[in-house]
mmCIF file with all atom_site columns, C-alpha atoms in Angstrom:
data_model
loop_
_atom_site.group_PDB
_atom_site.id
_atom_site.type_symbol
_atom_site.label_atom_id
_atom_site.label_alt_id
_atom_site.label_comp_id
_atom_site.label_asym_id
_atom_site.label_entity_id
_atom_site.label_seq_id
_atom_site.pdbx_PDB_ins_code
_atom_site.Cartn_x
_atom_site.Cartn_y
_atom_site.Cartn_z
_atom_site.occupancy
_atom_site.B_iso_or_equiv
_atom_site.pdbx_formal_charge
_atom_site.auth_seq_id
_atom_site.auth_comp_id
_atom_site.auth_asym_id
_atom_site.auth_atom_id
_atom_site.pdbx_PDB_model_num
ATOM 1   C CA . MET A 1 1   ? -14.818 95.282 -3.139  1.00 36.00 ? 1   MET A CA 1
ATOM 2   C CA . GLY A 1 2   ? -11.391 94.266 -2.112  1.00 39.00 ? 2   GLY A CA 1
ATOM 3   C CA . LEU A 1 3   ? -9.330  94.461 1.114   1.00 37.00 ? 3   LEU A CA 1
ATOM 4   C CA . ALA A 1 4   ? -9.267  98.034 2.068   1.00 38.00 ? 4   ALA A CA 1
ATOM 5   C CA . GLY A 1 5   ? -12.092 99.064 -0.279  1.00 38.00 ? 5   GLY A CA 1
ATOM 6   C CA . HIS A 1 6   ? -10.244 98.110 -3.544  1.00 35.00 ? 6   HIS A CA 1
ATOM 7   C CA . THR A 1 7   ? -12.094 96.198 -6.211  1.00 35.00 ? 7   THR A CA 1
ATOM 8   C CA . ARG A 1 8   ? -10.385 94.009 -8.123  1.00 34.00 ? 8   ARG A CA 1
ATOM 9   C CA . GLU A 1 9   ? -12.469 93.252 -11.115 1.00 38.00 ? 9   GLU A CA 1
ATOM 10  C CA . ASP A 1 10  ? -9.355  91.379 -13.080 1.00 39.00 ? 10  ASP A CA 1
ATOM 11  C CA . ARG A 1 11  ? -9.001  88.891 -10.089 1.00 36.00 ? 11  ARG A CA 1
ATOM 12  C CA . ALA A 1 12  ? -12.812 88.303 -9.228  1.00 37.00 ? 12  ALA A CA 1
ATOM 13  C CA . VAL A 1 13  ? -15.823 86.731 -10.980 1.00 38.00 ? 13  VAL A CA 1
ATOM 14  C CA . HIS A 1 14  ? -19.185 87.374 -8.738  1.00 38.00 ? 14  HIS A CA 1
ATOM 15  C CA . GLY A 1 15  ? -22.111 85.338 -9.496  1.00 40.00 ? 15  GLY A CA 1
ATOM 16  C CA . ASN A 1 16  ? -25.361 87.176 -9.434  1.00 38.00 ? 16  ASN A CA 1
ATOM 17  C CA . GLU A 1 17  ? -28.256 86.013 -6.600  1.00 38.00 ? 17  GLU A CA 1
ATOM 18  C CA . GLU A 1 18  ? -30.268 84.066 -8.982  1.00 44.00 ? 18  GLU A CA 1
ATOM 19  C CA . THR A 1 19  ? -27.485 82.044 -10.567 1.00 41.00 ? 19  THR A CA 1
ATOM 20  C CA . HIS A 1 20  ? -24.865 81.671 -7.893  1.00 39.00 ? 20  HIS A CA 1
ATOM 21  C CA . PRO A 1 21  ? -26.287 82.894 -4.149  1.00 41.00 ? 21  PRO A CA 1
ATOM 22  C CA . GLY A 1 22  ? -23.370 84.203 -2.181  1.00 41.00 ? 22  GLY A CA 1
ATOM 23  C CA . LEU A 1 23  ? -20.491 82.744 -4.596  1.00 38.00 ? 23  LEU A CA 1
ATOM 24  C CA . CYS A 1 24  ? -17.510 84.594 -5.176  1.00 39.00 ? 24  CYS A CA 1
ATOM 25  C CA . LEU A 1 25  ? -15.017 82.986 -7.250  1.00 41.00 ? 25  LEU A CA 1
ATOM 26  C CA . VAL A 1 26  ? -11.541 84.277 -6.915  1.00 40.00 ? 26  VAL A CA 1
ATOM 27  C CA . ARG A 1 27  ? -8.306  84.608 -8.752  1.00 40.00 ? 27  ARG A CA 1
ATOM 28  C CA . ARG A 1 28  ? -5.582  86.006 -6.429  1.00 41.00 ? 28  ARG A CA 1
ATOM 29  C CA . GLU A 1 29  ? -1.921  86.680 -6.275  1.00 40.00 ? 29  GLU A CA 1
ATOM 30  C CA . HIS A 1 30  ? -1.393  85.744 -2.754  1.00 41.00 ? 30  HIS A CA 1
ATOM 31  C CA . PRO A 1 31  ? -3.090  83.856 -0.322  1.00 41.00 ? 31  PRO A CA 1
ATOM 32  C CA . SER A 1 32  ? -3.819  86.489 1.850   1.00 37.00 ? 32  SER A CA 1
ATOM 33  C CA . VAL A 1 33  ? -5.821  88.400 -0.507  1.00 41.00 ? 33  VAL A CA 1
ATOM 34  C CA . ILE A 1 34  ? -9.267  87.580 -0.160  1.00 42.00 ? 34  ILE A CA 1
ATOM 35  C CA . PRO A 1 35  ? -11.916 90.275 -1.359  1.00 46.00 ? 35  PRO A CA 1
ATOM 36  C CA . HIS A 1 36  ? -15.202 90.727 0.516   1.00 46.00 ? 36  HIS A CA 1
ATOM 37  C CA . CYS A 1 37  ? -18.309 89.602 -1.489  1.00 49.00 ? 37  CYS A CA 1
ATOM 38  C CA . GLY A 1 38  ? -21.041 89.640 1.093   1.00 54.00 ? 38  GLY A CA 1
ATOM 39  C CA . PRO A 1 39  ? -21.635 88.436 4.583   1.00 53.00 ? 39  PRO A CA 1
ATOM 40  C CA . HIS A 1 40  ? -22.068 85.174 3.699   1.00 50.00 ? 40  HIS A CA 1
ATOM 41  C CA . ALA A 1 41  ? -20.213 84.757 0.738   1.00 48.00 ? 41  ALA A CA 1
ATOM 42  C CA . LYS A 1 42  ? -18.196 81.444 0.059   1.00 49.00 ? 42  LYS A CA 1
ATOM 43  C CA . VAL A 1 43  ? -14.429 82.195 -1.327  1.00 51.00 ? 43  VAL A CA 1
ATOM 44  C CA . HIS A 1 44  ? -12.920 80.053 -3.796  1.00 61.00 ? 44  HIS A CA 1
ATOM 45  C CA . ALA A 1 45  ? -9.368  80.863 -5.051  1.00 83.00 ? 45  ALA A CA 1
ATOM 46  C CA . MET A 1 46  ? -8.927  79.973 -8.746  1.00 91.00 ? 46  MET A CA 1
ATOM 47  C CA . ILE A 1 47  ? -5.401  79.182 -10.591 1.00 96.00 ? 47  ILE A CA 1
ATOM 48  C CA . LEU A 1 48  ? -4.743  78.301 -13.719 1.00 97.00 ? 48  LEU A CA 1
ATOM 49  C CA . HIS A 1 49  ? -2.675  75.681 -15.546 1.00 97.00 ? 49  HIS A CA 1
ATOM 50  C CA . LEU A 1 50  ? -1.627  75.371 -19.160 1.00 97.00 ? 50  LEU A CA 1
ATOM 51  C CA . ALA A 1 51  ? -1.653  71.785 -20.287 1.00 97.00 ? 51  ALA A CA 1
ATOM 52  C CA . LEU A 1 52  ? -1.038  69.330 -23.493 1.00 97.00 ? 52  LEU A CA 1
ATOM 53  C CA . ALA A 1 53  ? -4.406  67.967 -24.614 1.00 97.00 ? 53  ALA A CA 1
ATOM 54  C CA . SER A 1 54  ? -3.041  64.485 -24.312 1.00 97.00 ? 54  SER A CA 1
ATOM 55  C CA . ASP A 1 55  ? -1.466  65.088 -20.762 1.00 97.00 ? 55  ASP A CA 1
ATOM 56  C CA . TRP A 1 56  ? -4.900  66.058 -19.467 1.00 98.00 ? 56  TRP A CA 1
ATOM 57  C CA . ALA A 1 57  ? -6.586  62.766 -21.324 1.00 97.00 ? 57  ALA A CA 1
ATOM 58  C CA . HIS A 1 58  ? -3.926  60.942 -19.152 1.00 97.00 ? 58  HIS A CA 1
ATOM 59  C CA . ALA A 1 59  ? -5.202  62.736 -16.028 1.00 97.00 ? 59  ALA A CA 1
ATOM 60  C CA . GLN A 1 60  ? -8.503  62.121 -16.553 1.00 97.00 ? 60  GLN A CA 1
ATOM 61  C CA . ALA A 1 61  ? -8.118  58.146 -16.730 1.00 97.00 ? 61  ALA A CA 1
ATOM 62  C CA . SER A 1 62  ? -5.547  58.036 -13.942 1.00 97.00 ? 62  SER A CA 1
ATOM 63  C CA . GLY A 1 63  ? -7.433  60.809 -11.572 1.00 97.00 ? 63  GLY A CA 1
ATOM 64  C CA . HIS A 1 64  ? -4.680  63.147 -11.177 1.00 97.00 ? 64  HIS A CA 1
ATOM 65  C CA . TYR A 1 65  ? -2.615  65.358 -13.421 1.00 98.00 ? 65  TYR A CA 1
ATOM 66  C CA . ARG A 1 66  ? 1.286   65.310 -12.667 1.00 98.00 ? 66  ARG A CA 1
ATOM 67  C CA . VAL A 1 67  ? 2.642   67.368 -15.403 1.00 97.00 ? 67  VAL A CA 1
ATOM 68  C CA . SER A 1 68  ? 4.602   70.348 -13.960 1.00 96.00 ? 68  SER A CA 1
ATOM 69  C CA . THR A 1 69  ? 5.252   72.119 -17.014 1.00 94.00 ? 69  THR A CA 1
ATOM 70  C CA . LEU A 1 70  ? 6.281   71.564 -20.540 1.00 92.00 ? 70  LEU A CA 1
ATOM 71  C CA . GLY A 1 71  ? 8.156   68.143 -20.974 1.00 91.00 ? 71  GLY A CA 1
ATOM 72  C CA . ARG A 1 72  ? 8.772   67.951 -16.819 1.00 95.00 ? 72  ARG A CA 1
ATOM 73  C CA . THR A 1 73  ? 6.718   66.016 -14.399 1.00 96.00 ? 73  THR A CA 1
ATOM 74  C CA . LEU A 1 74  ? 5.970   67.095 -10.613 1.00 97.00 ? 74  LEU A CA 1
ATOM 75  C CA . GLU A 1 75  ? 8.695   64.360 -9.478  1.00 97.00 ? 75  GLU A CA 1
ATOM 76  C CA . GLN A 1 76  ? 11.017  66.092 -11.763 1.00 96.00 ? 76  GLN A CA 1
ATOM 77  C CA . GLU A 1 77  ? 10.356  69.802 -10.927 1.00 95.00 ? 77  GLU A CA 1
ATOM 78  C CA . GLY A 1 78  ? 9.092   69.348 -7.313  1.00 96.00 ? 78  GLY A CA 1
ATOM 79  C CA . PHE A 1 79  ? 6.031   71.249 -7.808  1.00 97.00 ? 79  PHE A CA 1
ATOM 80  C CA . ILE A 1 80  ? 3.259   71.990 -10.601 1.00 98.00 ? 80  ILE A CA 1
ATOM 81  C CA . HIS A 1 81  ? 3.676   75.464 -12.319 1.00 96.00 ? 81  HIS A CA 1
ATOM 82  C CA . ALA A 1 82  ? 0.629   77.722 -12.504 1.00 97.00 ? 82  ALA A CA 1
ATOM 83  C CA . SER A 1 83  ? -0.588  81.204 -13.108 1.00 96.00 ? 83  SER A CA 1
ATOM 84  C CA . ALA A 1 84  ? -2.614  83.382 -10.760 1.00 95.00 ? 84  ALA A CA 1
ATOM 85  C CA . ASP A 1 85  ? -4.751  84.967 -13.854 1.00 94.00 ? 85  ASP A CA 1
ATOM 86  C CA . LEU A 1 86  ? -5.165  84.898 -17.482 1.00 95.00 ? 86  LEU A CA 1
ATOM 87  C CA . ALA A 1 87  ? -2.334  87.570 -18.306 1.00 94.00 ? 87  ALA A CA 1
ATOM 88  C CA . GLN A 1 88  ? 0.066   85.497 -16.543 1.00 95.00 ? 88  GLN A CA 1
ATOM 89  C CA . ALA A 1 89  ? -0.898  82.219 -18.571 1.00 96.00 ? 89  ALA A CA 1
ATOM 90  C CA . GLN A 1 90  ? -0.655  83.977 -21.909 1.00 96.00 ? 90  GLN A CA 1
ATOM 91  C CA . GLY A 1 91  ? 2.849   85.572 -20.757 1.00 94.00 ? 91  GLY A CA 1
ATOM 92  C CA . VAL A 1 92  ? 4.149   81.353 -19.749 1.00 94.00 ? 92  VAL A CA 1
ATOM 93  C CA . ALA A 1 93  ? 2.696   80.775 -23.355 1.00 95.00 ? 93  ALA A CA 1
ATOM 94  C CA . ALA A 1 94  ? 4.455   83.086 -25.220 1.00 94.00 ? 94  ALA A CA 1
ATOM 95  C CA . ARG A 1 95  ? 7.645   82.238 -23.617 1.00 92.00 ? 95  ARG A CA 1
ATOM 96  C CA . TYR A 1 96  ? 7.538   78.579 -23.330 1.00 92.00 ? 96  TYR A CA 1
ATOM 97  C CA . TYR A 1 97  ? 4.773   77.367 -25.499 1.00 94.00 ? 97  TYR A CA 1
ATOM 98  C CA . THR A 1 98  ? 5.093   78.921 -29.060 1.00 93.00 ? 98  THR A CA 1
ATOM 99  C CA . THR A 1 99  ? 6.557   75.569 -30.701 1.00 93.00 ? 99  THR A CA 1
ATOM 100 C CA . VAL A 1 100 ? 3.845   73.348 -29.628 1.00 94.00 ? 100 VAL A CA 1
ATOM 101 C CA . THR A 1 101 ? 1.731   71.971 -32.347 1.00 94.00 ? 101 THR A CA 1
ATOM 102 C CA . GLU A 1 102 ? -0.258  69.736 -29.882 1.00 95.00 ? 102 GLU A CA 1
ATOM 103 C CA . PRO A 1 103 ? -3.794  71.196 -28.725 1.00 96.00 ? 103 PRO A CA 1
ATOM 104 C CA . LEU A 1 104 ? -3.243  73.350 -25.497 1.00 96.00 ? 104 LEU A CA 1
ATOM 105 C CA . LEU A 1 105 ? -5.937  73.590 -22.770 1.00 97.00 ? 105 LEU A CA 1
ATOM 106 C CA . LEU A 1 106 ? -6.097  76.351 -19.823 1.00 97.00 ? 106 LEU A CA 1
ATOM 107 C CA . LEU A 1 107 ? -7.162  74.101 -16.790 1.00 98.00 ? 107 LEU A CA 1
ATOM 108 C CA . HIS A 1 108 ? -9.136  76.263 -14.044 1.00 97.00 ? 108 HIS A CA 1
ATOM 109 C CA . ILE A 1 109 ? -8.134  74.974 -10.582 1.00 97.00 ? 109 ILE A CA 1
ATOM 110 C CA . GLN A 1 110 ? -9.979  75.623 -7.550  1.00 96.00 ? 110 GLN A CA 1
ATOM 111 C CA . GLU A 1 111 ? -7.109  75.850 -4.866  1.00 94.00 ? 111 GLU A CA 1
ATOM 112 C CA . ASP A 1 112 ? -9.254  74.565 -1.640  1.00 92.00 ? 112 ASP A CA 1
ATOM 113 C CA . LEU A 1 113 ? -10.128 71.437 -3.640  1.00 95.00 ? 113 LEU A CA 1
ATOM 114 C CA . LEU A 1 114 ? -6.335  70.605 -4.598  1.00 94.00 ? 114 LEU A CA 1
ATOM 115 C CA . GLY A 1 115 ? -5.405  68.764 -0.956  1.00 93.00 ? 115 GLY A CA 1
ATOM 116 C CA . CYS A 1 116 ? -2.020  69.860 -1.204  1.00 95.00 ? 116 CYS A CA 1
ATOM 117 C CA . PRO A 1 117 ? -0.300  73.323 -0.513  1.00 96.00 ? 117 PRO A CA 1
ATOM 118 C CA . VAL A 1 118 ? 0.119   75.912 -3.209  1.00 95.00 ? 118 VAL A CA 1
ATOM 119 C CA . LYS A 1 119 ? 2.914   78.518 -2.498  1.00 95.00 ? 119 LYS A CA 1
ATOM 120 C CA . HIS A 1 120 ? 3.204   81.966 -4.188  1.00 94.00 ? 120 HIS A CA 1
ATOM 121 C CA . GLU A 1 121 ? 6.570   82.150 -5.054  1.00 94.00 ? 121 GLU A CA 1
ATOM 122 C CA . THR A 1 122 ? 8.786   84.407 -7.283  1.00 92.00 ? 122 THR A CA 1
ATOM 123 C CA . PRO A 1 123 ? 11.180  82.664 -9.428  1.00 88.00 ? 123 PRO A CA 1
ATOM 124 C CA . ALA A 1 124 ? 14.742  83.866 -10.119 1.00 90.00 ? 124 ALA A CA 1
ATOM 125 C CA . GLY A 1 125 ? 15.016  86.710 -12.505 1.00 87.00 ? 125 GLY A CA 1
ATOM 126 C CA . SER A 1 126 ? 11.477  87.246 -12.493 1.00 87.00 ? 126 SER A CA 1
ATOM 127 C CA . ASP A 1 127 ? 9.451   90.377 -10.861 1.00 90.00 ? 127 ASP A CA 1
ATOM 128 C CA . GLU A 1 128 ? 6.291   88.068 -10.931 1.00 90.00 ? 128 GLU A CA 1
ATOM 129 C CA . THR A 1 129 ? 4.679   85.697 -8.087  1.00 94.00 ? 129 THR A CA 1
ATOM 130 C CA . PHE A 1 130 ? 3.461   82.581 -9.404  1.00 95.00 ? 130 PHE A CA 1
ATOM 131 C CA . PRO A 1 131 ? 1.610   80.065 -7.727  1.00 96.00 ? 131 PRO A CA 1
ATOM 132 C CA . HIS A 1 132 ? 3.265   76.552 -7.353  1.00 96.00 ? 132 HIS A CA 1
ATOM 133 C CA . ILE A 1 133 ? 1.386   73.649 -6.512  1.00 97.00 ? 133 ILE A CA 1
ATOM 134 C CA . TYR A 1 134 ? 3.197   70.954 -4.363  1.00 97.00 ? 134 TYR A CA 1
ATOM 135 C CA . GLY A 1 135 ? 1.510   67.851 -5.267  1.00 97.00 ? 135 GLY A CA 1
ATOM 136 C CA . PRO A 1 136 ? -0.705  66.242 -7.930  1.00 98.00 ? 136 PRO A CA 1
ATOM 137 C CA . ILE A 1 137 ? -3.979  67.933 -9.048  1.00 98.00 ? 137 ILE A CA 1
ATOM 138 C CA . PRO A 1 138 ? -7.132  65.729 -8.667  1.00 98.00 ? 138 PRO A CA 1
ATOM 139 C CA . VAL A 1 139 ? -9.023  66.060 -11.759 1.00 97.00 ? 139 VAL A CA 1
ATOM 140 C CA . THR A 1 140 ? -11.956 66.836 -9.009  1.00 97.00 ? 140 THR A CA 1
ATOM 141 C CA . ALA A 1 141 ? -10.154 70.210 -8.302  1.00 97.00 ? 141 ALA A CA 1
ATOM 142 C CA . VAL A 1 142 ? -10.325 71.091 -12.174 1.00 97.00 ? 142 VAL A CA 1
ATOM 143 C CA . THR A 1 143 ? -13.581 73.159 -12.401 1.00 96.00 ? 143 THR A CA 1
ATOM 144 C CA . ALA A 1 144 ? -13.086 73.858 -16.101 1.00 96.00 ? 144 ALA A CA 1
ATOM 145 C CA . VAL A 1 145 ? -11.406 73.244 -19.372 1.00 97.00 ? 145 VAL A CA 1
ATOM 146 C CA . THR A 1 146 ? -10.839 75.635 -21.886 1.00 96.00 ? 146 THR A CA 1
ATOM 147 C CA . PRO A 1 147 ? -8.863  75.466 -25.559 1.00 96.00 ? 147 PRO A CA 1
ATOM 148 C CA . PHE A 1 148 ? -5.914  77.694 -25.193 1.00 95.00 ? 148 PHE A CA 1
ATOM 149 C CA . GLN A 1 149 ? -4.038  79.440 -28.002 1.00 88.00 ? 149 GLN A CA 1
ATOM 150 C CA . PRO A 1 150 ? -0.672  81.001 -27.406 1.00 77.00 ? 150 PRO A CA 1
#
């Protein structure tokens, strides 16, 4: 159940009592949206980022991921682009990654492990809000890495 009794199954994955007692992994558009998963639930906001396999390999060696978007670093852009859910990541891939020949990965990032601010902002010319990560991503904040086909 989300705020005011609304269920957002597209944004929340609930573990069962046997495998994940009291755990609720949440993808959310805005930091104020926190669903209720039970009286003692731990809530972990998850955000997504498209990465080239070579960039992720470099991050694993260095301990931090610093690529903002295709061909641009955190230092150049000022933040790392991310997506609130799979639909946003697919839209980003369709707009910017169609010519990429290197394998793409989808990084699943646990927001509370980042150690830097995440701002949910609407880019100029868009009607969507995207999470922007204002610092490097520690590899320990990436809880899953999955292959991605645009």
